[in-house]
CSV table of C-alpha atoms in Angstrom, one decimal:
chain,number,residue,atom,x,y,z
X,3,UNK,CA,15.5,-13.8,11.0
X,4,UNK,CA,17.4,-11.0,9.1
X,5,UNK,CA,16.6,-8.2,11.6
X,6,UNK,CA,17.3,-10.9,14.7
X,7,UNK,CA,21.0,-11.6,13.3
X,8,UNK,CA,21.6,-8.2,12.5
X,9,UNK,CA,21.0,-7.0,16.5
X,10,UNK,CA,21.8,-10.6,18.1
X,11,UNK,CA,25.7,-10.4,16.2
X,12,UNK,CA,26.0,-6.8,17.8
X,13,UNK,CA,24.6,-7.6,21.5
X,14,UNK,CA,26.4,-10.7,21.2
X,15,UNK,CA,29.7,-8.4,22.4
X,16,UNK,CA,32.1,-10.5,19.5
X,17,UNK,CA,33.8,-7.5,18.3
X,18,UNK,CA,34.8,-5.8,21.7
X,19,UNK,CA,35.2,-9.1,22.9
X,20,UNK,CA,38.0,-9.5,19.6
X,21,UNK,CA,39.0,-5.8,20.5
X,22,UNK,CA,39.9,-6.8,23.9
X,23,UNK,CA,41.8,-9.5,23.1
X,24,UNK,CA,44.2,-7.3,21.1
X,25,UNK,CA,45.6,-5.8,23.8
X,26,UNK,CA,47.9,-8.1,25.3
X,27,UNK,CA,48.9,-8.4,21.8
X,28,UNK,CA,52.2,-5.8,21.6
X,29,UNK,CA,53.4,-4.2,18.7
X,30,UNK,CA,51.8,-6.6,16.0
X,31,UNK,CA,48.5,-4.6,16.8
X,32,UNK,CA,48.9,-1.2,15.7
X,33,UNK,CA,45.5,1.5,14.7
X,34,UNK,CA,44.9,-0.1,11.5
X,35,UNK,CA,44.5,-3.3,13.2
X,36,UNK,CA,41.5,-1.8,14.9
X,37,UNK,CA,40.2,0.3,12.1
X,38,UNK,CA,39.9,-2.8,10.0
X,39,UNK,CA,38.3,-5.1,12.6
X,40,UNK,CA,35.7,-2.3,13.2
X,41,UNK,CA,35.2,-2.4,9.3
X,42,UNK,CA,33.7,-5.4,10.2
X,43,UNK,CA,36.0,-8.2,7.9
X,44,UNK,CA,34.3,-10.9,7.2
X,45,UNK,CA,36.4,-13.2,9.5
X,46,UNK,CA,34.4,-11.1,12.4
X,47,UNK,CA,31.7,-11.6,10.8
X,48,UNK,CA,31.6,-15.3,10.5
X,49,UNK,CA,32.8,-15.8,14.0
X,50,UNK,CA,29.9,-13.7,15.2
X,51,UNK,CA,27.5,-15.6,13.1
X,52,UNK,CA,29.1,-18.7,14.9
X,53,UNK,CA,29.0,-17.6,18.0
X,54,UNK,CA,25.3,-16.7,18.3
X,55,UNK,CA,24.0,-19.7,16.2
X,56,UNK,CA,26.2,-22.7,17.8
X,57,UNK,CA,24.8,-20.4,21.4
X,58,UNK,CA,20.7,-20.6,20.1
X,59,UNK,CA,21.0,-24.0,19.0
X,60,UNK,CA,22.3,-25.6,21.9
X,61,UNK,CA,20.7,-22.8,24.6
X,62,UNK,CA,17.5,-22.1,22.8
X,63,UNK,CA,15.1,-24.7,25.0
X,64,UNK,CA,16.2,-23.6,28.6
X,65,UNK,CA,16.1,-20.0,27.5
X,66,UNK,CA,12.2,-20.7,26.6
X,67,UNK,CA,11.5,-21.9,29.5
X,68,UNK,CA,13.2,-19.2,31.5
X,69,UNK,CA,11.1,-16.5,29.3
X,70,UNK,CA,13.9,-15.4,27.7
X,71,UNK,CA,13.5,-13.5,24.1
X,72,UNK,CA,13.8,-15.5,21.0
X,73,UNK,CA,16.8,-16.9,19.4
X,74,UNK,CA,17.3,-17.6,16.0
X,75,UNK,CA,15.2,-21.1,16.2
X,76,UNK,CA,12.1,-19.1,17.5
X,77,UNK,CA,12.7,-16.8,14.3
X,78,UNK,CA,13.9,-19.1,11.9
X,79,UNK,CA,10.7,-21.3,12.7
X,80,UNK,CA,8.7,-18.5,13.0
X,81,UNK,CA,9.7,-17.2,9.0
X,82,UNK,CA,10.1,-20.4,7.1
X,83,UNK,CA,7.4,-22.7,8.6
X,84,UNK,CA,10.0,-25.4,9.4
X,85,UNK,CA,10.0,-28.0,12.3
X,86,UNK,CA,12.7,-27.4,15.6
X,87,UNK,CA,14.4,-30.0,13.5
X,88,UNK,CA,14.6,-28.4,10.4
X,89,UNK,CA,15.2,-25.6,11.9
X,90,UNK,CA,18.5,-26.6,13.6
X,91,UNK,CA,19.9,-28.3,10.9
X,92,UNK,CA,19.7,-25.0,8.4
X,93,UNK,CA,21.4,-23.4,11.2
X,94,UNK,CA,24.1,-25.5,11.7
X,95,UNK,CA,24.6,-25.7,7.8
X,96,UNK,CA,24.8,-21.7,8.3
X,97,UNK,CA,27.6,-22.2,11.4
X,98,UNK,CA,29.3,-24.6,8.6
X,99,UNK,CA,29.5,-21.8,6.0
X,100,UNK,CA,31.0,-19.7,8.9
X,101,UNK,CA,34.0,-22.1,9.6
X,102,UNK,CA,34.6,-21.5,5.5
X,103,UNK,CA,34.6,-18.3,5.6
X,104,UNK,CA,37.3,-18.2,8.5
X,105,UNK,CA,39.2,-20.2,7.0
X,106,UNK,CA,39.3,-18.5,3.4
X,107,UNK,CA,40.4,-15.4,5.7
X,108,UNK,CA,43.2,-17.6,7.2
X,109,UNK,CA,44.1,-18.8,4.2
X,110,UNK,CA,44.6,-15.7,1.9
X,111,UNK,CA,47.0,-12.8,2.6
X,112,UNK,CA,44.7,-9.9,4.6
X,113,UNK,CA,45.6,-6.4,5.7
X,114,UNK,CA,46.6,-7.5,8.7
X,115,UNK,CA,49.4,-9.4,10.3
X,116,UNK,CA,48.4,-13.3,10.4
X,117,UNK,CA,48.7,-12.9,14.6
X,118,UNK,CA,45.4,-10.8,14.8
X,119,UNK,CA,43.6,-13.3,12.5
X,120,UNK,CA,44.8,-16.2,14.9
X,121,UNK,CA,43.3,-14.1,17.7
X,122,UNK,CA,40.0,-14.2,16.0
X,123,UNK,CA,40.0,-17.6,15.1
X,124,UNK,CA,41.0,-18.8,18.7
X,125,UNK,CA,38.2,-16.8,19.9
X,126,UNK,CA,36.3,-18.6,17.4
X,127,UNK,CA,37.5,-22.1,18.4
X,128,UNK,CA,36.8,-21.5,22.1
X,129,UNK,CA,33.3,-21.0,21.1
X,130,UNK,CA,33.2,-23.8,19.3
X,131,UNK,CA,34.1,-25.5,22.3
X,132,UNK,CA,31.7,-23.9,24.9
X,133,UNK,CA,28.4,-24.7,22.4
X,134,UNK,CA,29.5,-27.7,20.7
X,135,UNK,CA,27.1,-30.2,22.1
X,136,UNK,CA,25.9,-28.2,25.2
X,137,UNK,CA,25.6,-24.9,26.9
X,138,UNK,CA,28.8,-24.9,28.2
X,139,UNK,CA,28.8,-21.0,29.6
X,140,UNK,CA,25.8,-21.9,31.3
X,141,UNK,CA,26.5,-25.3,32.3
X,142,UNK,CA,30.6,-24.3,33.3
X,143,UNK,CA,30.1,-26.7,36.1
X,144,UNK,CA,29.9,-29.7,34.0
X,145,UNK,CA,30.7,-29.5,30.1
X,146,UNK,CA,34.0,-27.1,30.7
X,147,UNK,CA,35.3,-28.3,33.7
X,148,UNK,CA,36.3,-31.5,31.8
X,149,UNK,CA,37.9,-29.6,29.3
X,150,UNK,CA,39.9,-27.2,32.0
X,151,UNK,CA,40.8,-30.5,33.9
X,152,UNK,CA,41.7,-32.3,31.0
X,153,UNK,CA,44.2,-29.3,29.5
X,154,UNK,CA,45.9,-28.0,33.1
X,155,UNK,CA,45.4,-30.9,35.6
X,156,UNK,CA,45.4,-33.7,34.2
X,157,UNK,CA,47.3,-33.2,30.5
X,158,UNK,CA,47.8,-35.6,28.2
X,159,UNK,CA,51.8,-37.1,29.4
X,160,UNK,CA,54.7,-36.0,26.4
C-alpha cells in the first residue's frame, strides 16, 4: 500500500496540477511560493492523499472491470486481509485525516501568503466534489453536469 501511494500521489499530477493553478495568480505568487510547494507541504500532501483515495474508492470497481491496474482497495485488501468493506471504510478514515491536515495548514500562519493555500484547498474541495459519491470525471455527463447547471444556469435567486 506504501509503495502504491508513494507512485499513485505523484502520477496522480496534484502538484503540477497546484503549480498550474498559480499562475493566474499575480504577484502574491512569487519563487518561494513554488520552492515550498515543491518541498512538498503537507497541505499538498494531504490533498494528494485525497485526491487519489476519494478517486479509488468511488472508481475502483469499473476500473477492474476495464483491466485497469490496482488502486488502493486492490492493495489495501491485498496487505491487511480485510473485506472491500473494510477496506473502504479505512480509507475514507485516511481521506478524513486529510481534510485535518488541510485544515491545520489553513488554520496556522505558513510561509506562504494565505491566497496560495486557498488555491490548494479549492483544488482540494473540487475534488471533493467530483468523487464524493461517484466518479464524477468519468461520469461528467451525469454527477457534474448537475453541479455546473445548478451554479451557472440555474443559481440559487439572491
Amino acid at each position: 500500500m506504501e509503495e502504491y501511494m508513494a507512485v499513485a500521489m505523484v502520477s496522480s499530477g496534484y502538484a503540477v496540477l497546484a503549480a498550474t493553478s498559480f499562475i493566474g495568480m499575480g504577484y502574491v505568487v512569487t519563487k518561494d511560493s513554488f520552492e515550498w510547494l515543491f518541498s512538498g507541504p503537507k497541505i499538498l500532501k494531504a490533498s494528494e492523499i485525497i485526491a487519489r483515495l476519494m478517486d479509488d474508492i468511488v472508481s475502483h470497481k469499473l476500473e477492474q472491470k476495464r483491466g485497469h491496474v490496482a488502486s488502493s482497495i486492490e492493495c489495501y485488501m491485498k496487505q491487511h486481509g480485510t473485506t472491500e468493506q473494510e477496506t473502504v471504510h479505512e480509507l475514507r478514515k485516511q481521506v478524513s485525516n486529510a481534510w485535518k491536515d488541510v485544515n491545520e495548514e489553513c488554520l496556522f500562519p505558513t510561509a506562504v501568503p494565505v491566497p496560495i493555500l486557498t488555491m490548494i484547498l479549492n483544488l482540494a474541495r473540487v475534488i471533493d466534489v467530483l468523487y464524493k459519491d461517484e466518479d464524477g470525471y468519468t461520469n461528467a455527463g451525469t454527477a457534474l453536469k448537475d453541479f455546473v447547471s445548478s451554479l451557472l444556469i440555474d443559481p440559487v435567486p439572491m
